[in-house]
Amino acid sequence: MSESRMGSAAGLLLPNIRTRRSRLLALLTALSTLGLLATNLYLPSLPGLAADLQVGAADIRLTLTVFLAGLAISQLVVGPLSDRYGRRPVLLAGLALYVATSIACALAASVEMLLLWRVLQAIGACTGVVLVRAVARDLFEGAALTRAMAVIATLMASAPGFSPLVGGLIETVWGWRGNFWFVAAFGTVCLLLTLRWIGETNRTPTASIAVGRVGRTYMSLLANPLFLGPALATGFALAALFAYFSASPQLIIDVLGFTPLGFGLLTAGTVFAVFAGGAAGPRIARRLGATGTLSLGMAMMAAGAAAMALLFQAGEITLAGFLAPQILFLAGLGIVNPVGTATALQPFPQVAGAASAMLGFLQMAGGTLGTLLLTALPGAFPLTLPLTMGILALAGLAALLLCRALAAPAPVAAGS
């Protein structure tokens, strides 16, 4: 083939490669939102759900608690399964379970059955959450991995922002069951596209999934500061975020006086702060390094929470007193999440599934911690919300810096 024809062929292939990569990233992003979609879409429906099933608000909040718990614990199993049997079969099985249990949730006639289906729904959702990171780690390395995770994490962060708006509209037309039908339809589309677009990416499957071996893998990850530091940073960041999620309807609707639709619109608007942080994160990392970038993001989150607490304490419980600090907080989160995820997974290609699972466990366990701390912290609402967010952000920063110090090489003695 002549040189000119080879160049022409390459020119034709390159757009196809870019298209396939863009298509893959879009699907991975959609899969990564399965858990967040199932937690945030139905938030505007909680009052109607409680009234329809004739239970109290505390019982309905359990549907969120058990989902987060199931999402956290099941990730420890899904990751090793994908390391042993491959990403594709585990992902397809999880998506099928997600669709089936979403339909069951839509048909639930009691809160007890809804709680059961929510636990099983979380198991299905976690395959998307875990295996998206593992597939990305299989396919990308170095700066390309950081960019891919930045795209996925930034777009994934839009799910908590836009899903309450969509959920509020669905609640208005079809009621709370309509939200679960929407989730089932979304999962079905993801299942069909996964069948078509995602092949097996795990080229080096592990020989076994013996419990002892899996346990040792997890313990080795937790003992490694290179993993634990960025993993804890993202875990505490998401703990602060879920504390905000659990209290934001009460703050925005009950305290600030917004309607449910207004709540959805305001939440959707703040997502652009996460987009900005996610876009800036990889660029900042090239200048400051991973630890410096994560430290900056956690400091921004803590500063935003502190500013909100000071304004609330001074009696400025207003839209401006909430929104300006919250934008700073969310921009910091946008920096932390993709950079922390890529930094935690980068050194562990041979156990990418297990590393992704442990990272996901720490993140969802952090979400549970955030909601529990918000409830347990003494003081009056809404001041307890920014205090909780600030405490968690500072804890993440401290954990990151401590692990960084532990990972640093010991100084060489003079004359040695």
Tab-separated table of C-alpha atoms in Angstrom:
chain	number	residue	atom	x	y	z
A	1	MET	CA	0.000	0.000	0.000
A	2	SER	CA	1.399	3.426	-0.903
A	3	GLU	CA	2.294	5.911	1.814
A	4	SER	CA	-0.473	8.268	0.712
A	5	ARG	CA	-3.071	5.488	0.884
A	6	MET	CA	-1.818	4.420	4.329
A	7	GLY	CA	-2.139	8.002	5.524
A	8	SER	CA	-5.615	8.221	4.072
A	9	ALA	CA	-6.655	4.971	5.785
A	10	ALA	CA	-5.265	6.163	9.096
A	11	GLY	CA	-7.190	9.374	8.709
A	12	LEU	CA	-10.394	7.387	8.210
A	13	LEU	CA	-9.740	5.081	11.170
A	14	LEU	CA	-8.854	7.806	13.673
A	15	PRO	CA	-12.354	9.353	13.858
A	16	ASN	CA	-13.789	5.833	14.314
A	17	ILE	CA	-11.418	5.198	17.206
A	18	ARG	CA	-12.355	8.526	18.763
A	19	THR	CA	-16.041	7.746	18.280
A	20	ARG	CA	-15.712	4.335	19.925
A	21	ARG	CA	-13.771	5.819	22.826
A	22	SER	CA	-16.340	8.589	23.321
A	23	ARG	CA	-19.143	6.039	23.111
A	24	LEU	CA	-17.438	3.802	25.658
A	25	LEU	CA	-16.856	6.680	28.076
A	26	ALA	CA	-20.501	7.715	27.741
A	27	LEU	CA	-21.677	4.193	28.578
A	28	LEU	CA	-19.223	3.843	31.474
A	29	THR	CA	-20.523	7.136	32.829
A	30	ALA	CA	-24.114	5.916	32.572
A	31	LEU	CA	-23.213	2.688	34.371
A	32	SER	CA	-21.440	4.610	37.125
A	33	THR	CA	-24.628	6.564	37.875
A	34	LEU	CA	-26.776	3.501	38.612
A	35	GLY	CA	-26.267	3.751	42.354
A	36	LEU	CA	-26.674	7.511	42.586
A	37	LEU	CA	-29.717	7.439	40.337
A	38	ALA	CA	-31.368	4.885	42.613
A	39	THR	CA	-30.634	7.009	45.690
A	40	ASN	CA	-31.397	10.524	44.457
A	41	LEU	CA	-34.129	10.196	41.856
A	42	TYR	CA	-36.812	9.298	44.387
A	43	LEU	CA	-35.909	11.878	47.065
A	44	PRO	CA	-38.768	14.230	46.028
A	45	SER	CA	-41.132	11.241	46.330
A	46	LEU	CA	-40.342	10.374	49.960
A	47	PRO	CA	-43.371	12.198	51.449
A	48	GLY	CA	-45.734	10.617	48.920
A	49	LEU	CA	-44.105	7.226	49.418
A	50	ALA	CA	-44.599	7.424	53.185
A	51	ALA	CA	-48.243	8.435	52.767
A	52	ASP	CA	-48.988	5.710	50.222
A	53	LEU	CA	-47.436	2.918	52.304
A	54	GLN	CA	-48.803	4.438	55.528
A	55	VAL	CA	-45.517	4.561	57.409
A	56	GLY	CA	-43.482	7.277	59.109
A	57	ALA	CA	-40.651	9.322	57.654
A	58	ALA	CA	-38.038	7.368	59.641
A	59	ASP	CA	-39.189	4.089	58.059
A	60	ILE	CA	-38.948	5.584	54.582
A	61	ARG	CA	-35.450	6.935	55.233
A	62	LEU	CA	-34.435	3.329	55.893
A	63	THR	CA	-34.926	2.664	52.175
A	64	LEU	CA	-31.920	4.927	51.582
A	65	THR	CA	-29.895	3.549	54.493
A	66	VAL	CA	-30.232	-0.115	53.494
A	67	PHE	CA	-29.415	0.735	49.880
A	68	LEU	CA	-26.160	2.444	50.869
A	69	ALA	CA	-25.253	-0.429	53.185
A	70	GLY	CA	-25.943	-3.006	50.470
A	71	LEU	CA	-23.994	-0.958	47.954
A	72	ALA	CA	-20.982	-0.756	50.267
A	73	ILE	CA	-20.787	-4.387	51.350
A	74	SER	CA	-21.569	-6.020	48.012
A	75	GLN	CA	-18.717	-4.161	46.332
A	76	LEU	CA	-16.265	-6.275	48.318
A	77	VAL	CA	-17.630	-9.359	46.535
A	78	VAL	CA	-18.192	-7.973	43.034
A	79	GLY	CA	-14.604	-6.803	42.550
A	80	PRO	CA	-12.929	-10.181	43.201
A	81	LEU	CA	-15.595	-11.967	41.135
A	82	SER	CA	-14.706	-9.762	38.166
A	83	ASP	CA	-10.987	-10.383	38.719
A	84	ARG	CA	-11.627	-14.119	38.551
A	85	TYR	CA	-14.428	-14.531	35.991
A	86	GLY	CA	-14.095	-11.334	33.962
A	87	ARG	CA	-15.753	-7.922	33.957
A	88	ARG	CA	-18.377	-8.611	31.288
A	89	PRO	CA	-20.316	-11.590	32.764
A	90	VAL	CA	-20.413	-10.045	36.249
A	91	LEU	CA	-21.538	-6.704	34.838
A	92	LEU	CA	-24.290	-8.269	32.737
A	93	ALA	CA	-25.598	-10.327	35.658
A	94	GLY	CA	-25.616	-7.259	37.897
A	95	LEU	CA	-27.477	-5.168	35.341
A	96	ALA	CA	-30.131	-7.866	34.949
A	97	LEU	CA	-30.576	-7.962	38.734
A	98	TYR	CA	-30.783	-4.157	38.845
A	99	VAL	CA	-33.563	-4.065	36.256
A	100	ALA	CA	-35.557	-6.877	37.882
A	101	THR	CA	-35.375	-5.424	41.393
A	102	SER	CA	-36.208	-1.921	40.161
A	103	ILE	CA	-39.417	-3.330	38.711
A	104	ALA	CA	-40.063	-5.132	42.011
A	105	CYS	CA	-39.593	-1.837	43.894
A	106	ALA	CA	-42.147	-0.178	41.617
A	107	LEU	CA	-44.634	-2.925	42.462
A	108	ALA	CA	-43.909	-3.121	46.222
A	109	ALA	CA	-47.038	-3.097	48.375
A	110	SER	CA	-45.344	-2.639	51.768
A	111	VAL	CA	-42.293	-0.933	53.183
A	112	GLU	CA	-40.898	-4.308	54.283
A	113	MET	CA	-40.883	-5.620	50.720
A	114	LEU	CA	-39.490	-2.335	49.457
A	115	LEU	CA	-36.593	-2.614	51.913
A	116	LEU	CA	-35.838	-6.144	50.691
A	117	TRP	CA	-35.878	-5.146	47.026
A	118	ARG	CA	-33.736	-2.088	47.757
A	119	VAL	CA	-30.978	-4.269	49.234
A	120	LEU	CA	-31.014	-6.500	46.144
A	121	GLN	CA	-31.185	-3.457	43.876
A	122	ALA	CA	-28.021	-2.149	45.546
A	123	ILE	CA	-26.206	-5.397	44.741
A	124	GLY	CA	-27.064	-4.959	41.080
A	125	ALA	CA	-26.133	-1.287	41.095
A	126	CYS	CA	-22.742	-1.946	42.633
A	127	THR	CA	-21.590	-3.914	39.589
A	128	GLY	CA	-21.797	-0.712	37.583
A	129	VAL	CA	-20.125	1.367	40.276
A	130	VAL	CA	-17.224	-1.067	40.788
A	131	LEU	CA	-16.648	-2.383	37.302
A	132	VAL	CA	-16.683	1.004	35.586
A	133	ARG	CA	-13.526	1.869	37.490
A	134	ALA	CA	-12.021	-1.567	36.846
A	135	VAL	CA	-12.776	-1.419	33.101
A	136	ALA	CA	-11.274	2.073	32.915
A	137	ARG	CA	-8.182	0.797	34.722
A	138	ASP	CA	-7.959	-2.133	32.284
A	139	LEU	CA	-8.083	0.138	29.245
A	140	PHE	CA	-6.197	3.290	30.295
A	141	GLU	CA	-2.962	4.130	32.092
A	142	GLY	CA	-1.233	7.201	33.472
A	143	ALA	CA	-2.532	10.557	32.326
A	144	ALA	CA	-5.085	8.859	30.062
A	145	LEU	CA	-6.574	7.088	33.093
A	146	THR	CA	-6.760	10.357	35.003
A	147	ARG	CA	-8.513	12.054	32.078
A	148	ALA	CA	-10.935	9.150	31.645
A	149	MET	CA	-11.770	9.101	35.365
A	150	ALA	CA	-12.195	12.878	35.303
A	151	VAL	CA	-14.765	12.584	32.504
A	152	ILE	CA	-16.599	9.717	34.222
A	153	ALA	CA	-16.515	11.201	37.721
A	154	THR	CA	-17.488	14.696	36.586
A	155	LEU	CA	-20.453	13.503	34.554
A	156	MET	CA	-21.367	11.011	37.288
A	157	ALA	CA	-21.512	13.912	39.710
A	158	SER	CA	-24.290	15.413	37.605
A	159	ALA	CA	-26.605	12.529	38.560
A	160	PRO	CA	-27.161	13.755	42.130
A	161	GLY	CA	-27.748	17.251	40.789
A	162	PHE	CA	-30.159	16.569	37.965
A	163	SER	CA	-31.895	13.430	39.244
A	164	PRO	CA	-33.980	15.231	41.922
A	165	LEU	CA	-35.273	17.554	39.203
A	166	VAL	CA	-36.217	14.613	36.987
A	167	GLY	CA	-37.595	12.751	39.993
A	168	GLY	CA	-39.748	15.704	40.974
A	169	LEU	CA	-41.253	15.883	37.500
A	170	ILE	CA	-41.914	12.141	37.474
A	171	GLU	CA	-43.477	12.332	40.946
A	172	THR	CA	-45.810	15.073	39.756
A	173	VAL	CA	-47.084	13.006	36.830
A	174	TRP	CA	-46.838	9.345	37.877
A	175	GLY	CA	-46.156	9.298	41.624
A	176	TRP	CA	-43.340	7.544	43.478
A	177	ARG	CA	-43.678	4.282	41.569
A	178	GLY	CA	-42.909	6.125	38.341
A	179	ASN	CA	-39.391	6.846	39.592
A	180	PHE	CA	-38.624	3.153	39.974
A	181	TRP	CA	-40.081	2.415	36.527
A	182	PHE	CA	-37.750	5.100	35.148
A	183	VAL	CA	-34.765	3.471	36.894
A	184	ALA	CA	-35.766	0.079	35.453
A	185	ALA	CA	-35.960	1.546	31.932
A	186	PHE	CA	-32.585	3.246	32.332
A	187	GLY	CA	-31.030	-0.006	33.534
A	188	THR	CA	-32.510	-1.871	30.562
A	189	VAL	CA	-30.913	0.563	28.114
A	190	CYS	CA	-27.561	0.185	29.890
A	191	LEU	CA	-27.871	-3.618	29.746
A	192	LEU	CA	-28.551	-3.623	26.004
A	193	LEU	CA	-25.709	-1.197	25.241
A	194	THR	CA	-23.299	-3.174	27.435
A	195	LEU	CA	-24.118	-6.321	25.468
A	196	ARG	CA	-23.247	-4.466	22.270
A	197	TRP	CA	-20.346	-2.197	23.182
A	198	ILE	CA	-18.349	-3.687	26.076
A	199	GLY	CA	-16.253	-6.807	25.549
A	200	GLU	CA	-14.098	-8.528	28.108
A	201	THR	CA	-11.331	-6.189	29.320
A	202	ASN	CA	-9.751	-8.352	32.036
A	203	ARG	CA	-6.929	-10.050	30.144
A	204	THR	CA	-5.221	-11.476	33.248
A	205	PRO	CA	-7.896	-13.138	35.411
A	206	THR	CA	-6.844	-14.368	38.823
A	207	ALA	CA	-6.617	-18.094	39.461
A	208	SER	CA	-9.076	-18.253	42.360
A	209	ILE	CA	-11.354	-16.288	44.643
A	210	ALA	CA	-10.553	-18.094	47.862
A	211	VAL	CA	-11.808	-16.118	50.837
A	212	GLY	CA	-8.376	-16.067	52.449
A	213	ARG	CA	-6.743	-14.750	49.295
A	214	VAL	CA	-9.385	-12.072	48.824
A	215	GLY	CA	-9.020	-11.034	52.453
A	216	ARG	CA	-5.266	-10.784	52.110
A	217	THR	CA	-5.659	-8.669	48.970
A	218	TYR	CA	-7.970	-6.265	50.775
A	219	MET	CA	-5.682	-6.077	53.804
A	220	SER	CA	-2.667	-5.401	51.591
A	221	LEU	CA	-4.540	-2.541	49.953
A	222	LEU	CA	-5.583	-1.063	53.300
A	223	ALA	CA	-2.006	-1.363	54.546
A	224	ASN	CA	-0.614	0.467	51.520
A	225	PRO	CA	-0.558	4.257	52.013
A	226	LEU	CA	-0.475	4.774	48.249
A	227	PHE	CA	-3.984	3.321	48.108
A	228	LEU	CA	-5.344	4.261	51.504
A	229	GLY	CA	-4.548	7.986	51.359
A	230	PRO	CA	-6.476	8.925	48.197
A	231	ALA	CA	-9.155	6.315	48.976
A	232	LEU	CA	-9.863	7.851	52.386
A	233	ALA	CA	-9.811	11.335	50.874
A	234	THR	CA	-12.548	10.393	48.401
A	235	GLY	CA	-14.401	8.437	51.088
A	236	PHE	CA	-14.576	11.383	53.471
A	237	ALA	CA	-15.424	13.720	50.582
A	238	LEU	CA	-18.418	11.569	49.685
A	239	ALA	CA	-19.340	11.284	53.364
A	240	ALA	CA	-19.672	15.066	53.431
A	241	LEU	CA	-21.635	14.980	50.169
A	242	PHE	CA	-24.131	12.373	51.396
A	243	ALA	CA	-24.612	14.323	54.612
A	244	TYR	CA	-25.635	17.215	52.392
A	245	PHE	CA	-27.900	14.987	50.280
A	246	SER	CA	-29.763	13.676	53.307
A	247	ALA	CA	-30.426	17.155	54.727
A	248	SER	CA	-30.761	19.304	51.612
A	249	PRO	CA	-34.533	18.776	51.121
A	250	GLN	CA	-35.181	19.902	54.692
A	251	LEU	CA	-32.870	22.914	54.349
A	252	ILE	CA	-33.966	24.080	50.910
A	253	ILE	CA	-37.689	23.279	51.107
A	254	ASP	CA	-38.538	23.665	54.812
A	255	VAL	CA	-36.052	26.368	55.868
A	256	LEU	CA	-35.482	28.383	52.694
A	257	GLY	CA	-39.058	27.900	51.477
A	258	PHE	CA	-38.491	26.425	48.008
A	259	THR	CA	-41.034	24.188	46.308
A	260	PRO	CA	-39.998	20.616	45.379
A	261	LEU	CA	-39.551	21.729	41.775
A	262	GLY	CA	-37.518	24.716	42.927
A	263	PHE	CA	-35.419	22.337	45.010
A	264	GLY	CA	-34.687	20.283	41.902
A	265	LEU	CA	-33.809	23.336	39.827
A	266	LEU	CA	-31.471	24.727	42.488
A	267	THR	CA	-29.759	21.372	42.951
A	268	ALA	CA	-29.294	21.028	39.189
A	269	GLY	CA	-27.751	24.492	38.980
A	270	THR	CA	-25.082	23.737	41.560
A	271	VAL	CA	-23.816	20.766	39.536
A	272	PHE	CA	-21.856	23.123	37.316
A	273	ALA	CA	-19.519	23.784	40.239
A	274	VAL	CA	-18.673	20.062	40.228
A	275	PHE	CA	-18.141	20.197	36.463
A	276	ALA	CA	-15.712	23.084	36.878
A	277	GLY	CA	-13.762	21.294	39.585
A	278	GLY	CA	-13.643	18.071	37.588
A	279	ALA	CA	-12.367	19.865	34.503
A	280	ALA	CA	-9.691	21.686	36.482
A	281	GLY	CA	-8.532	18.677	38.530
A	282	PRO	CA	-6.286	16.937	35.959
A	283	ARG	CA	-4.713	20.267	34.946
A	284	ILE	CA	-3.990	21.146	38.565
A	285	ALA	CA	-2.551	17.664	39.121
A	286	ARG	CA	0.052	18.272	36.421
A	287	ARG	CA	1.286	21.269	38.411
A	288	LEU	CA	0.805	20.245	42.035
A	289	GLY	CA	0.885	16.461	41.825
A	290	ALA	CA	-1.827	14.171	43.134
A	291	THR	CA	-1.378	14.884	46.837
A	292	GLY	CA	-1.212	18.643	46.352
A	293	THR	CA	-4.333	18.593	44.176
A	294	LEU	CA	-6.275	16.436	46.628
A	295	SER	CA	-5.183	18.650	49.516
A	296	LEU	CA	-6.383	21.719	47.634
A	297	GLY	CA	-9.759	20.118	46.903
A	298	MET	CA	-10.298	18.978	50.508
A	299	ALA	CA	-9.295	22.435	51.774
A	300	MET	CA	-11.851	24.032	49.445
A	301	MET	CA	-14.542	21.709	50.781
A	302	ALA	CA	-13.621	22.514	54.381
A	303	ALA	CA	-13.505	26.258	53.644
A	304	GLY	CA	-16.927	26.170	52.006
A	305	ALA	CA	-18.411	24.304	54.965
A	306	ALA	CA	-16.763	26.683	57.453
A	307	ALA	CA	-18.078	29.746	55.631
A	308	MET	CA	-21.583	28.291	55.597
A	309	ALA	CA	-21.393	27.491	59.319
A	310	LEU	CA	-20.248	31.029	60.160
A	311	LEU	CA	-23.032	32.573	58.099
A	312	PHE	CA	-25.660	30.288	59.632
A	313	GLN	CA	-24.349	31.022	63.120
A	314	ALA	CA	-24.641	34.749	62.389
A	315	GLY	CA	-28.274	34.276	61.400
A	316	GLU	CA	-27.656	34.472	57.634
A	317	ILE	CA	-29.743	31.415	56.795
A	318	THR	CA	-30.482	32.772	53.358
A	319	LEU	CA	-30.102	31.580	49.797
A	320	ALA	CA	-26.873	33.551	49.386
A	321	GLY	CA	-25.550	32.345	52.741
A	322	PHE	CA	-26.091	28.776	51.614
A	323	LEU	CA	-25.349	28.911	47.902
A	324	ALA	CA	-22.000	30.727	47.761
A	325	PRO	CA	-20.229	28.432	50.275
A	326	GLN	CA	-21.878	25.383	48.739
A	327	ILE	CA	-20.478	26.225	45.310
A	328	LEU	CA	-16.964	26.338	46.794
A	329	PHE	CA	-17.604	23.025	48.567
A	330	LEU	CA	-18.849	21.332	45.383
A	331	ALA	CA	-15.969	22.673	43.275
A	332	GLY	CA	-13.562	21.103	45.774
A	333	LEU	CA	-15.474	17.833	45.552
A	334	GLY	CA	-15.196	17.972	41.765
A	335	ILE	CA	-11.417	18.124	42.121
A	336	VAL	CA	-11.100	15.410	44.759
A	337	ASN	CA	-13.268	12.649	43.326
A	338	PRO	CA	-11.640	11.953	39.915
A	339	VAL	CA	-8.053	12.644	40.988
A	340	GLY	CA	-8.438	10.586	44.164
A	341	THR	CA	-10.000	7.683	42.278
A	342	ALA	CA	-7.312	7.577	39.590
A	343	THR	CA	-4.501	7.975	42.147
A	344	ALA	CA	-5.807	5.133	44.318
A	345	LEU	CA	-6.200	2.676	41.411
A	346	GLN	CA	-3.134	3.549	39.317
A	347	PRO	CA	-0.530	1.430	41.196
A	348	PHE	CA	-2.609	-1.778	41.267
A	349	PRO	CA	-3.279	-3.096	37.727
A	350	GLN	CA	-3.164	-6.771	38.741
A	351	VAL	CA	-5.966	-6.399	41.300
A	352	ALA	CA	-7.896	-3.554	39.685
A	353	GLY	CA	-11.238	-5.162	40.494
A	354	ALA	CA	-10.429	-5.672	44.168
A	355	ALA	CA	-8.914	-2.195	44.441
A	356	SER	CA	-11.980	-0.675	42.803
A	357	ALA	CA	-14.235	-2.676	45.137
A	358	MET	CA	-12.411	-1.554	48.272
A	359	LEU	CA	-12.439	2.031	47.024
A	360	GLY	CA	-16.170	1.812	46.402
A	361	PHE	CA	-16.720	0.248	49.820
A	362	LEU	CA	-14.866	3.088	51.537
A	363	GLN	CA	-16.838	5.653	49.549
A	364	MET	CA	-20.256	4.157	50.327
A	365	ALA	CA	-19.266	3.489	53.929
A	366	GLY	CA	-18.325	7.146	54.008
A	367	GLY	CA	-21.788	8.029	52.736
A	368	THR	CA	-23.337	6.034	55.569
A	369	LEU	CA	-20.988	7.708	58.053
A	370	GLY	CA	-21.979	11.144	56.804
A	371	THR	CA	-25.697	10.554	57.342
A	372	LEU	CA	-25.120	9.028	60.783
A	373	LEU	CA	-22.826	11.841	61.924
A	374	LEU	CA	-25.345	14.447	60.825
A	375	THR	CA	-27.975	12.771	63.021
A	376	ALA	CA	-25.671	12.278	65.997
A	377	LEU	CA	-23.990	15.697	66.048
A	378	PRO	CA	-25.409	17.850	68.864
A	379	GLY	CA	-26.824	21.227	67.984
A	380	ALA	CA	-29.674	22.769	66.072
A	381	PHE	CA	-30.401	22.278	62.393
A	382	PRO	CA	-29.367	23.705	59.943
A	383	LEU	CA	-26.070	24.586	61.661
A	384	THR	CA	-25.293	20.898	62.143
A	385	LEU	CA	-25.151	20.404	58.369
A	386	PRO	CA	-22.102	22.586	57.558
A	387	LEU	CA	-20.432	21.438	60.794
A	388	THR	CA	-20.772	17.825	59.667
A	389	MET	CA	-19.503	18.642	56.182
A	390	GLY	CA	-16.508	20.534	57.573
A	391	ILE	CA	-15.545	17.831	60.067
A	392	LEU	CA	-15.588	15.182	57.358
A	393	ALA	CA	-13.603	17.292	54.887
A	394	LEU	CA	-10.910	17.989	57.487
A	395	ALA	CA	-10.817	14.302	58.429
A	396	GLY	CA	-10.214	13.428	54.773
A	397	LEU	CA	-7.415	15.979	54.505
A	398	ALA	CA	-5.774	14.690	57.688
A	399	ALA	CA	-5.988	11.063	56.507
A	400	LEU	CA	-4.474	11.984	53.142
A	401	LEU	CA	-1.533	13.840	54.635
A	402	LEU	CA	-0.902	11.134	57.247
A	403	CYS	CA	-0.800	8.415	54.589
A	404	ARG	CA	1.431	10.596	52.452
A	405	ALA	CA	3.868	10.909	55.351
A	406	LEU	CA	3.811	7.143	55.899
A	407	ALA	CA	4.491	6.509	52.206
A	408	ALA	CA	7.438	8.918	52.034
A	409	PRO	CA	10.854	7.199	51.908
A	410	ALA	CA	12.930	7.421	55.051
A	411	PRO	CA	15.714	10.033	54.886
A	412	VAL	CA	19.180	8.693	54.168
A	413	ALA	CA	21.630	9.275	57.004
A	414	ALA	CA	24.603	11.463	56.222
A	415	GLY	CA	27.677	9.503	55.221
A	416	SER	CA	25.756	6.312	54.489
